[in-house]
């Protein structure tokens, strides 16, 4: 058996505790699979004294986490501090300067600084790995980088935020409304006190930008990801979708297309979708994540599992460590960073598809005529429409599913209706994912 | 860019053609991801003259495929001949003797000779890879070897035969009977003219023995895998299962247990199961495969995709080649073959679970009393029971779901009923997979 791989752990929160527990519990098995032991030598966190419910006194303590990579007793730094910038980014940079490898669960940092960090890791000929940054314990980064490496990937999409999926599937099961389920999820610890990153799709957008970079060989580019969350989804939308044969899921979707000038462009969007009940993502419930990749030879592949939590995230972190112990220092984004394509964001106007549109309108004569006239004038063809009456004077819900058509037509219809006194609030559009 | 990785292809059937098409179509992308080009230099098959619908004249032809590995223009041999023994096995042996790597899609050969071949590959310090041998294009071998490498795996199971799943889900959708759907599948080319290996669970058993070896670090051991196929599943069973909230799927299941003497034992079984509709495997339709692995930190992971076909299988073959091009020659079964555990097969008698039992019985008084008395005497507790009358004098179907209990009690009940004149045919038992 070779020399141990020596780990420094920065950040001793939930995931850090999980990594410590995993490395201790499965030490023998890890050593056999990795070909050598993986041992934590040093830890660092903001507060040394904090009671964490697990023992860290057996490891060396480093007050200044940014210098962890410079220690002679460290081969790999595991960054579990979080945040796109700040100490996490400083630590990543010093780690590569010291010629050490970095494993991180930090999706925000990779989404914002992935190209810079991969450049530094490649220059230092060390590994930068971030399996835990996307979809928790699911080995989807490995799946894309290696499992489907022979394929041109047409599309990668999935359920990338467990909190949103928990809320949507609980709304589905119980008929309760968003705010109510969110409050319960917060009380149970499934949702953060400030749930903005999850609920508004930012967390999913971080993960999507990482997935699309690996799938398409493009430089990771978070800024253009259009993200809409689930705040405006009503229990009534879920009931309506169900009646039509769909489940509502927050889907991150990325694909490439070629524009009129022959340049490849990158489409990336996080948006609530109606998912056809025969699509495998329709049955992904609770805090589970799932990613679909469509390759030109492999067809449609699905990876599904726990998207968060200390155990699954630790599983992904230690899988990266085992790869490093085995000698794998492959390019962080599958191909060398200098060869990544800097594809411009795609226009969405010419995209086509089916959509669900829901209006909350005043209950007065002529409302339906005004809405349907706008659809007609914009060239939106309606497949089905349901108007549901509210109680006296309460707004009425009009929901429709369109035929396949350009998204630009829907935008135009909504523009025609914009400011109309019949609308009690802006309409909600959700895209439809077929079988 | 480094030197090309030079491939010899043995076997030019459907999958061989897929590998050629894939390597030609995606050559640039493969070279970027692998860090060097992957080129086919030499091909071999039984009949040089056969019209295959694709061009092989650009490659060197080798009449004696067994010596492919000895050619100086070959770095890796891809074996797509099939069969547990014969030319495939001879080729594998000579390839390792020549110090060359082998990639194969041959589940039968790995199930029967995996330990011998891995020993030879490790001695020669070359790769032996077989991603395509299990679940077609799904990177589940990689998922188990690397993706969940940090975990102790408690259980690995799944839908491992696309033909069976196609037949079962078509029976489900159409209400038609087994023989009818099988005949159609054969006419369409989804099932072999001699479907025995698929229909009787042998193919799934080959794959299961490979998965369990990698998941549990045990020497691959095909002989003890108990395999029952789907020939006896009736449309009426499917309807009955549906009424109870289950779908019928052929499941290969493997887990380890510790016996009374403290030794680890290996349970491996292929059997039709009733799968609860909230379990992700319930919604796997058509020729799709899916594998679930349950790890002690990652929880339940699902890998799903096309289980067969030239494109998906070629995708897995070339993924292995890309790994080799990148320098990965890790142990074929994840840990070195000398360290694999030779676990004895588990007894099934003390296993517990719920089961579905269906009897076809003569329509005469006292039949139900005789069956239920046998259940009582054997200690089988019945959760629900339905008797469905047939037409005049036709056998009557009695189906039941048991409470959780030992499998040995069910065997004992069937033994008590064995030879009873009330049974028109032997009862059919299916195990139940919960949520």
XYZ file of C-alpha atoms in Angstrom, chain A:
435
model
C 0.000 0.000 0.000
C 1.337 3.413 -0.973
C 1.654 6.555 1.124
C -1.588 8.029 2.500
C -3.267 10.906 0.695
C -3.295 13.728 3.247
C -6.334 15.987 3.391
C -6.936 19.422 4.875
C -10.563 20.251 5.522
C -11.670 23.887 5.376
C -15.139 24.365 6.819
C -16.602 22.227 9.568
C -20.337 22.643 9.039
C -22.795 19.907 8.166
C -20.930 18.686 5.107
C -17.526 18.916 6.812
C -18.878 16.749 9.613
C -20.179 14.304 7.018
C -16.774 14.064 5.338
C -15.086 13.375 8.689
C -17.641 10.712 9.599
C -17.411 9.070 6.175
C -13.620 8.959 6.087
C -13.594 7.441 9.577
C -16.446 4.958 9.035
C -15.329 3.642 5.643
C -11.553 4.010 6.050
C -10.627 0.407 5.226
C -12.855 0.175 2.207
C -11.651 3.558 0.924
C -8.019 2.496 1.280
C -8.661 -0.695 -0.676
C -10.514 1.083 -3.453
C -8.164 4.045 -3.616
C -5.049 1.892 -3.368
C -3.909 3.902 -0.333
C -5.373 5.394 2.832
C -7.051 8.782 2.763
C -6.421 10.623 6.007
C -7.449 14.020 7.292
C -4.415 15.730 8.788
C -5.591 19.307 9.295
C -8.842 21.179 9.743
C -9.815 24.812 9.771
C -12.966 26.802 10.383
C -13.928 30.257 11.555
C -14.460 29.280 15.165
C -12.295 26.661 16.824
C -14.340 26.474 20.032
C -17.765 25.839 18.536
C -19.487 22.646 19.663
C -20.031 20.683 16.452
C -21.206 17.377 17.806
C -18.129 15.650 16.365
C -14.523 15.396 17.433
C -11.869 17.417 15.596
C -9.157 17.507 18.242
C -7.343 14.570 16.657
C -6.490 16.742 13.627
C -4.081 19.644 13.473
C -5.882 22.981 13.647
C -4.988 25.799 11.272
C -6.245 29.257 12.202
C -5.619 30.794 8.801
C -7.502 28.574 6.367
C -6.118 30.376 3.345
C -2.691 28.831 3.918
C -3.898 25.244 4.279
C -2.462 24.289 0.893
C 0.961 25.544 1.892
C 1.319 23.101 4.764
C 3.787 20.282 4.146
C 1.389 17.727 5.705
C -1.328 18.394 3.114
C -1.737 16.915 -0.391
C -5.329 17.961 -1.102
C -7.443 20.794 0.276
C -11.184 20.178 0.640
C -13.049 23.489 0.541
C -16.432 23.399 2.265
C -16.659 27.045 3.287
C -19.032 28.175 0.542
C -19.592 31.543 -1.091
C -18.510 32.547 -4.575
C -15.722 34.815 -3.311
C -14.158 35.574 0.048
C -12.142 32.969 1.952
C -13.206 30.106 -0.336
C -11.811 31.788 -3.432
C -8.683 32.963 -1.637
C -8.107 29.414 -0.398
C -8.576 27.930 -3.866
C -6.053 30.349 -5.344
C -3.378 29.784 -2.688
C -3.902 26.040 -2.913
C -3.056 25.986 -6.620
C -0.170 28.412 -6.067
C 1.181 25.884 -3.569
C 0.816 23.133 -6.195
C -1.826 21.221 -4.275
C -5.132 19.750 -5.474
C -8.521 21.158 -4.510
C -11.841 19.387 -3.997
C -14.849 21.608 -3.446
C -18.623 21.430 -3.036
C -18.889 25.148 -3.838
C -21.213 25.581 -6.827
C -21.265 29.389 -6.610
C -17.465 29.603 -6.759
C -17.191 27.210 -9.707
C -20.057 28.938 -11.538
C -18.412 32.347 -11.113
C -14.704 31.513 -11.155
C -14.521 28.068 -12.732
C -12.456 29.145 -15.731
C -9.896 31.017 -13.641
C -9.564 28.174 -11.161
C -9.336 25.473 -13.812
C -6.642 27.510 -15.566
C -4.648 27.672 -12.340
C -5.151 23.991 -11.560
C -4.060 22.950 -15.043
C -1.016 25.225 -14.908
C -0.039 23.633 -11.593
C -0.815 20.152 -13.014
C -3.051 19.389 -10.047
C -6.663 18.292 -9.779
C -9.645 20.593 -9.314
C -12.714 18.499 -8.638
C -16.265 19.501 -7.742
C -18.575 16.484 -7.988
C -20.322 17.607 -4.806
C -21.128 21.019 -6.296
C -23.854 19.603 -8.536
C -26.686 17.320 -7.481
C -25.177 16.244 -4.154
C -24.303 12.570 -4.081
C -25.190 11.850 -7.705
C -22.011 11.219 -9.724
C -23.254 13.317 -12.618
C -20.080 15.341 -13.198
C -18.235 12.054 -13.603
C -21.108 10.709 -15.659
C -20.813 13.599 -18.109
C -17.001 13.862 -18.136
C -16.332 10.151 -18.459
C -19.488 8.040 -18.672
C -20.819 9.733 -21.813
C -17.480 11.113 -23.007
C -17.923 9.426 -26.390
C -21.084 11.412 -27.148
C -21.942 14.780 -28.491
C -24.431 15.980 -25.892
C -27.516 17.622 -27.346
C -29.175 18.606 -24.109
C -28.612 18.410 -20.387
C -31.395 19.209 -17.969
C -32.858 18.221 -14.686
C -34.128 18.850 -11.219
C -31.199 20.571 -9.564
C -32.637 22.000 -6.359
C -33.934 19.681 -3.673
C -35.656 22.411 -1.668
C -37.802 23.463 -4.627
C -38.606 19.887 -5.489
C -39.557 19.143 -1.910
C -41.876 22.151 -1.874
C -43.466 21.386 -5.250
C -44.025 17.718 -4.523
C -45.415 18.500 -1.076
C -47.794 21.055 -2.626
C -48.772 18.320 -5.074
C -49.410 15.713 -2.374
C -51.237 17.969 0.060
C -52.893 20.652 -2.071
C -51.351 23.292 0.201
C -50.022 26.599 -1.068
C -46.423 27.656 -1.575
C -45.966 29.967 1.432
C -47.407 27.408 3.802
C -45.170 24.584 2.580
C -42.109 26.827 2.520
C -42.691 27.833 6.154
C -42.933 24.176 7.125
C -39.783 23.308 5.159
C -37.943 26.092 6.975
C -39.176 24.858 10.345
C -37.957 21.339 9.498
C -34.590 22.590 8.260
C -35.210 21.555 4.637
C -35.127 25.190 3.542
C -32.810 27.998 4.608
C -34.019 30.906 6.759
C -33.272 33.054 3.702
C -34.459 30.736 0.948
C -33.825 33.145 -1.932
C -30.994 31.201 -3.597
C -33.042 28.026 -3.649
C -36.545 29.354 -4.276
C -35.598 31.833 -6.976
C -33.588 29.325 -8.970
C -30.115 30.818 -8.372
C -28.721 27.648 -6.816
C -30.072 25.575 -9.720
C -28.609 28.121 -12.148
C -25.158 27.748 -10.574
C -25.355 23.998 -11.014
C -26.742 24.244 -14.531
C -23.893 26.482 -15.679
C -21.407 23.879 -14.432
C -23.232 20.987 -16.096
C -23.513 22.777 -19.411
C -19.824 23.640 -19.449
C -18.889 19.991 -19.061
C -21.565 18.682 -21.398
C -20.812 21.092 -24.237
C -17.146 21.962 -23.759
C -18.011 25.625 -23.230
C -16.453 27.990 -20.714
C -18.639 28.039 -17.613
C -20.819 31.132 -17.945
C -23.258 31.790 -15.146
C -24.267 35.382 -15.883
C -26.581 34.699 -18.842
C -28.538 31.887 -17.140
C -32.146 33.075 -17.013
C -33.535 31.958 -13.672
C -37.135 31.976 -12.534
C -38.077 30.263 -9.310
C -41.228 28.729 -7.923
C -42.630 31.540 -5.728
C -45.534 32.201 -8.057
C -46.622 28.592 -8.532
C -50.046 28.090 -6.955
C -51.675 24.957 -5.632
C -54.267 25.679 -8.320
C -51.572 25.489 -11.024
C -50.511 22.102 -9.721
C -54.095 20.856 -9.724
C -54.588 22.206 -13.230
C -51.367 20.588 -14.457
C -52.392 17.309 -12.886
C -55.722 17.394 -14.693
C -53.810 17.814 -17.952
C -51.411 14.934 -17.222
C -48.412 16.928 -15.988
C -46.427 17.521 -12.814
C -44.773 20.853 -12.076
C -41.012 20.712 -11.536
C -38.300 23.377 -11.487
C -36.132 22.391 -14.441
C -32.695 23.670 -15.332
C -32.194 23.171 -19.048
C -29.164 23.745 -21.262
C -28.581 23.065 -24.913
C -26.504 24.353 -27.755
C -27.745 25.647 -31.060
C -26.200 27.108 -34.161
C -27.219 30.652 -35.061
C -27.802 32.127 -38.522
C -24.126 33.102 -38.768
C -23.101 29.496 -38.085
C -21.845 30.150 -34.565
C -22.615 27.811 -31.721
C -24.695 29.434 -28.998
C -25.573 28.286 -25.538
C -29.082 28.179 -24.137
C -29.317 27.959 -20.324
C -32.519 28.493 -18.386
C -33.978 27.574 -15.000
C -37.760 27.718 -15.061
C -40.745 25.866 -13.611
C -41.991 23.389 -16.204
C -44.999 21.196 -16.655
C -43.448 17.742 -17.029
C -45.458 15.061 -18.835
C -46.289 12.211 -16.521
C -44.527 9.726 -18.825
C -41.224 11.627 -18.554
C -38.901 10.148 -15.923
C -38.485 13.535 -14.208
C -42.217 13.656 -13.446
C -41.798 11.005 -10.758
C -38.864 12.595 -8.952
C -40.318 13.491 -5.571
C -39.152 15.117 -2.369
C -35.649 16.535 -1.994
C -34.340 14.263 -4.750
C -32.328 15.610 -7.689
C -32.173 14.124 -11.167
C -30.201 14.976 -14.273
C -30.903 13.904 -17.838
C -28.243 13.953 -20.550
C -29.095 13.261 -24.170
C -26.182 12.039 -26.249
C -25.998 11.331 -29.973
C -25.197 7.655 -29.412
C -26.226 6.845 -25.857
C -29.685 8.413 -26.134
C -31.338 9.627 -22.949
C -29.593 8.881 -19.668
C -30.975 9.661 -16.222
C -29.010 10.034 -12.990
C -31.115 10.341 -9.845
C -30.448 10.532 -6.117
C -30.138 12.673 -3.042
C -29.288 16.225 -4.074
C -28.135 17.502 -0.698
C -27.465 16.471 2.876
C -24.248 15.705 4.692
C -24.038 12.005 3.738
C -24.604 12.315 -0.020
C -22.453 15.432 -0.328
C -19.649 13.769 1.632
C -19.966 10.745 -0.661
C -19.268 12.968 -3.671
C -16.377 14.790 -1.965
C -14.672 11.532 -1.011
C -15.273 10.030 -4.477
C -13.226 12.951 -5.812
C -10.528 12.248 -3.224
C -10.419 8.579 -4.228
C -9.994 9.608 -7.876
C -7.101 11.844 -6.863
C -5.583 9.083 -4.738
C -5.736 6.843 -7.818
C -3.797 9.442 -9.777
C -6.573 11.072 -11.774
C -5.802 14.727 -12.434
C -7.867 15.101 -15.594
C -8.981 18.504 -16.851
C -11.572 20.020 -14.470
C -14.036 20.661 -17.309
C -13.204 17.474 -19.232
C -11.230 19.222 -21.987
C -8.334 21.595 -21.261
C -9.590 25.027 -20.279
C -7.768 26.695 -23.178
C -9.862 24.624 -25.592
C -13.224 25.526 -24.042
C -15.529 27.289 -26.435
C -16.738 30.772 -25.459
C -20.227 30.399 -26.896
C -22.484 33.445 -26.791
C -25.861 33.095 -25.094
C -28.646 31.927 -27.392
C -31.623 34.085 -28.247
C -34.744 32.589 -26.771
C -37.219 34.296 -29.085
C -37.056 31.702 -31.821
C -37.339 28.741 -29.473
C -40.472 26.729 -29.953
C -42.464 24.602 -27.583
C -45.712 24.163 -25.769
C -46.452 26.350 -22.775
C -48.855 26.680 -19.896
C -50.097 30.209 -19.217
C -52.166 31.146 -16.204
C -53.995 34.437 -15.733
C -55.631 35.699 -12.577
C -58.291 38.034 -13.849
C -61.133 40.146 -12.603
C -64.482 38.357 -12.819
C -66.241 40.561 -15.328
C -67.655 40.185 -18.835
C -65.272 40.272 -21.777
C -62.151 39.162 -19.949
C -61.830 35.910 -21.822
C -62.435 37.699 -25.102
C -59.626 40.139 -24.375
C -57.167 37.385 -23.489
C -58.015 35.153 -26.427
C -57.898 38.120 -28.818
C -54.366 38.898 -27.660
C -53.397 35.258 -28.230
C -54.878 35.329 -31.704
C -53.208 38.627 -32.587
C -49.825 37.322 -31.419
C -50.283 34.057 -33.283
C -50.505 31.824 -30.213
C -52.607 28.757 -30.860
C -54.496 27.422 -27.841
C -54.767 23.678 -27.305
C -56.905 23.743 -24.172
C -58.260 26.396 -21.854
C -59.997 26.241 -18.509
C -61.632 29.100 -16.634
C -62.279 28.473 -12.983
C -64.600 30.792 -11.086
C -63.556 32.176 -7.709
C -65.836 33.194 -4.858
C -67.738 36.528 -5.139
C -65.502 39.133 -6.636
C -62.350 37.034 -6.079
C -60.079 36.891 -9.110
C -60.850 34.152 -11.571
C -58.180 31.794 -12.871
C -57.843 31.252 -16.597
C -55.238 28.700 -17.558
C -54.326 27.415 -20.964
C -51.945 25.103 -22.729
C -50.710 26.283 -26.105
C -49.933 24.266 -29.157
C -46.282 23.967 -30.145
C -45.185 27.418 -31.239
C -42.529 30.115 -30.885
C -41.882 31.500 -27.412
C -41.704 34.924 -29.011
C -45.411 34.727 -29.837
C -46.259 34.163 -26.194
C -44.108 37.118 -25.178
C -45.915 39.220 -27.757
C -49.333 38.138 -26.456
C -48.320 39.053 -22.917
C -47.017 42.384 -24.162
C -50.392 43.076 -25.769
C -52.081 42.333 -22.445
C -49.559 44.236 -20.371
C -51.240 46.883 -18.233
C -54.715 45.601 -19.056
C -57.070 46.327 -16.156
C -58.498 42.831 -16.431
C -55.307 41.238 -15.096
C -55.188 40.994 -11.314
C -51.458 40.139 -11.506
C -48.927 39.388 -14.240
C -49.594 36.070 -16.014
C -47.448 33.038 -15.131
C -45.848 31.138 -18.007
C -44.392 27.661 -17.585
C -42.785 25.681 -20.365
C -43.824 22.115 -21.069
C -41.510 19.132 -21.136
C -43.034 16.268 -23.126
C -42.500 12.529 -22.698
